[in-house]
Tab-separated table of C-alpha atoms in Angstrom:
chain	number	residue	atom	x	y	z
A	1	MET	CA	-5.318	-11.959	17.522
A	2	THR	CA	-7.488	-13.644	14.906
A	3	HIS	CA	-7.518	-10.475	12.796
A	4	VAL	CA	-3.709	-10.514	12.692
A	5	ILE	CA	-3.703	-14.103	11.428
A	6	VAL	CA	-6.394	-13.309	8.836
A	7	PHE	CA	-4.529	-10.227	7.628
A	8	ASN	CA	-1.197	-12.047	7.362
A	9	ALA	CA	-2.838	-14.916	5.473
A	10	LEU	CA	-4.464	-12.493	3.027
A	11	LEU	CA	-1.179	-10.591	2.714
A	12	LEU	CA	0.670	-13.788	1.804
A	13	ILE	CA	-2.042	-14.884	-0.641
A	14	ALA	CA	-2.366	-11.514	-2.423
A	15	CYS	CA	1.364	-10.790	-2.518
A	16	GLY	CA	2.228	-14.364	-3.478
A	17	TYR	CA	-0.252	-14.192	-6.348
A	18	ALA	CA	1.177	-10.823	-7.424
A	19	PHE	CA	4.743	-12.209	-7.350
A	20	LEU	CA	3.760	-15.246	-9.411
A	21	MET	CA	1.266	-13.785	-11.874
A	22	GLY	CA	1.770	-10.025	-11.869
A	23	GLY	CA	3.991	-7.746	-13.853
A	24	ALA	CA	6.705	-5.517	-12.435
A	25	PRO	CA	4.310	-2.976	-10.806
A	26	GLU	CA	2.444	-5.781	-9.042
A	27	ARG	CA	5.658	-7.393	-7.836
A	28	TRP	CA	7.089	-4.082	-6.595
A	29	THR	CA	3.831	-3.254	-4.820
A	30	ALA	CA	3.807	-6.680	-3.196
A	31	LEU	CA	7.364	-6.049	-2.040
A	32	VAL	CA	6.318	-2.690	-0.545
A	33	PHE	CA	3.357	-4.354	1.205
A	34	VAL	CA	5.409	-7.190	2.678
A	35	GLY	CA	8.234	-4.859	3.680
A	36	SER	CA	5.825	-2.455	5.349
A	37	ALA	CA	4.032	-5.248	7.184
A	38	PHE	CA	7.354	-6.546	8.464
A	39	ALA	CA	8.479	-3.042	9.489
A	40	THR	CA	5.163	-2.472	11.256
A	41	PHE	CA	5.654	-5.713	13.163
A	42	LEU	CA	9.106	-4.550	14.275
A	43	ALA	CA	8.075	-0.956	15.041
A	44	PRO	CA	8.027	-0.127	18.730
A	45	PHE	CA	4.937	1.508	20.187
A	46	TYR	CA	5.225	4.969	21.697
A	47	ASP	CA	3.645	3.636	24.905
A	48	SER	CA	3.880	-0.164	24.808
A	49	LEU	CA	1.575	-0.564	27.809
A	50	ARG	CA	-1.178	1.487	26.156
A	51	PRO	CA	-0.694	1.412	22.378
A	52	PHE	CA	-2.571	3.803	20.091
A	53	ARG	CA	-3.221	6.319	22.907
A	54	HIS	CA	-1.004	8.823	21.044
A	55	VAL	CA	0.207	9.149	17.470
A	56	GLU	CA	2.554	6.223	16.945
A	57	PRO	CA	5.730	7.803	15.452
A	58	ALA	CA	7.260	4.521	14.272
A	59	LEU	CA	4.048	3.492	12.495
A	60	LEU	CA	3.718	6.968	11.004
A	61	LEU	CA	7.260	6.680	9.628
A	62	VAL	CA	6.526	3.248	8.142
A	63	ASP	CA	3.351	4.620	6.546
A	64	LEU	CA	5.194	7.639	5.121
A	65	ILE	CA	7.894	5.444	3.577
A	66	MET	CA	5.220	3.118	2.227
A	67	LEU	CA	3.375	6.054	0.647
A	68	VAL	CA	6.558	7.222	-1.095
A	69	GLY	CA	7.103	3.718	-2.481
A	70	LEU	CA	3.499	3.423	-3.649
A	71	LEU	CA	3.596	6.866	-5.272
A	72	VAL	CA	6.791	6.050	-7.179
A	73	ILE	CA	5.139	2.889	-8.486
A	74	ALA	CA	1.896	4.725	-9.291
A	75	LEU	CA	3.648	7.479	-11.211
A	76	ARG	CA	5.676	5.062	-13.339
A	77	ALA	CA	3.300	2.124	-13.782
A	78	ASP	CA	1.214	1.765	-16.911
A	79	ARG	CA	-1.785	0.905	-14.716
A	80	TYR	CA	-4.532	2.792	-12.879
A	81	TRP	CA	-4.881	0.619	-9.776
A	82	PRO	CA	-1.603	1.817	-8.146
A	83	LEU	CA	-3.078	5.339	-8.037
A	84	TYR	CA	-6.084	4.012	-6.121
A	85	VAL	CA	-3.871	2.071	-3.724
A	86	SER	CA	-1.798	5.211	-3.086
A	87	ALA	CA	-4.966	7.222	-2.453
A	88	LEU	CA	-6.206	4.642	0.042
A	89	HIS	CA	-2.890	4.698	1.824
A	90	LEU	CA	-3.059	8.483	1.977
A	91	ILE	CA	-6.237	8.000	4.051
A	92	THR	CA	-4.134	5.974	6.501
A	93	LEU	CA	-1.777	8.932	6.861
A	94	ALA	CA	-4.759	11.236	7.319
A	95	ILE	CA	-5.875	9.046	10.229
A	96	HIS	CA	-2.511	9.697	11.911
A	97	GLY	CA	-3.194	13.406	11.393
A	98	VAL	CA	-6.657	13.118	12.923
A	99	LYS	CA	-5.158	11.441	15.981
A	100	ALA	CA	-2.576	14.236	16.265
A	101	ILE	CA	-5.259	16.928	16.034
A	102	GLN	CA	-7.817	15.077	18.169
A	103	PRO	CA	-5.917	13.109	20.845
A	104	SER	CA	-9.196	11.996	22.404
A	105	LEU	CA	-9.865	9.746	19.404
A	106	VAL	CA	-10.596	6.334	20.867
A	107	PRO	CA	-7.483	4.100	20.549
A	108	TRP	CA	-9.350	1.182	18.955
A	109	MET	CA	-10.737	3.583	16.326
A	110	TYR	CA	-7.223	4.824	15.530
A	111	ALA	CA	-5.819	1.291	15.353
A	112	GLY	CA	-8.792	-0.149	13.487
A	113	ALA	CA	-9.183	2.604	10.935
A	114	SER	CA	-5.513	2.648	10.053
A	115	GLY	CA	-5.399	-1.144	9.737
A	116	LYS	CA	-8.647	-1.912	7.926
A	117	ILE	CA	-7.753	0.182	4.877
A	118	ALA	CA	-5.128	-2.424	3.994
A	119	TYR	CA	-7.794	-4.971	3.010
A	120	PRO	CA	-9.078	-3.124	-0.091
A	121	MET	CA	-5.459	-2.335	-0.962
A	122	LEU	CA	-4.653	-6.065	-0.978
A	123	LEU	CA	-7.758	-6.730	-3.059
A	124	MET	CA	-6.683	-4.128	-5.632
A	125	LEU	CA	-3.225	-5.700	-5.825
A	126	ALA	CA	-4.705	-9.143	-6.473
A	127	ILE	CA	-7.125	-7.779	-9.078
A	128	GLY	CA	-4.275	-5.859	-10.700
A	129	ALA	CA	-2.243	-9.065	-10.993
A	130	LEU	CA	-5.266	-10.914	-12.395
A	131	ARG	CA	-5.923	-8.183	-14.970
A	132	HIS	CA	-2.229	-8.202	-15.965
A	133	ARG	CA	-2.438	-11.935	-16.539
A	134	GLN	CA	-5.627	-11.538	-18.597
A	135	ARG	CA	-4.145	-8.770	-20.768
A	136	LYS	CA	-1.012	-10.826	-21.329
A	137	ALA	CA	-3.092	-13.824	-22.396
A	138	GLN	CA	-5.298	-11.715	-24.656
A	139	PHE	CA	-2.690	-9.477	-26.287
A	140	GLY	CA	0.508	-11.484	-25.832
A	141	SER	CA	2.168	-8.753	-23.776
A	142	ASP	CA	1.368	-6.051	-21.267
A	143	ARG	CA	3.629	-3.047	-20.809
A	144	ASP	CA	4.617	-2.594	-17.164
A	145	TRP	CA	5.924	0.946	-17.076
A	146	SER	CA	4.902	4.120	-18.870
A	147	PRO	CA	7.672	5.342	-21.142
A	148	LEU	CA	9.575	8.404	-20.004
A	149	ARG	CA	9.636	11.064	-22.630
A	150	GLN	CA	10.699	14.645	-23.041
A	151	PRO	CA	7.950	17.266	-22.892
A	152	ASP	CA	6.765	18.597	-26.231
A	153	ILE	CA	8.548	21.889	-26.870
A	154	PRO	CA	7.381	23.886	-29.844
A	155	SER	CA	10.193	24.538	-32.297
A	156	SER	CA	11.073	28.141	-33.053
């Protein structure tokens, strides 16, 4: 139970810092993190008496939706760290796949591996917000999103 309290405290600290000091990508990522944590809390276990004995479909769905949100942010943000966060979260989805392929995977390994990856993701969010703040102080502004542009088409 202590690990849940520690994680939630770090989630609130990192996401709170991102909301206060970060740019739009940091705030959107914090929103995805908080929303996913809340959805995970509400998600029912496949077998509530013995959780993590099988692939947890509700948690898999939350992780898939979270990955889509993180990828949208990563593809539009004018930052590198969202790509790394998306890649880390892809490992979480791979862990669900390992459990599906190898059902004998020990439940605490499945639960622990899929949960522990969130810590470096929170760290990257906080560092991203800090770097945004530093760039804004140094340069006066920091572009949040990469501009959309038409592909270069050679003229005939």
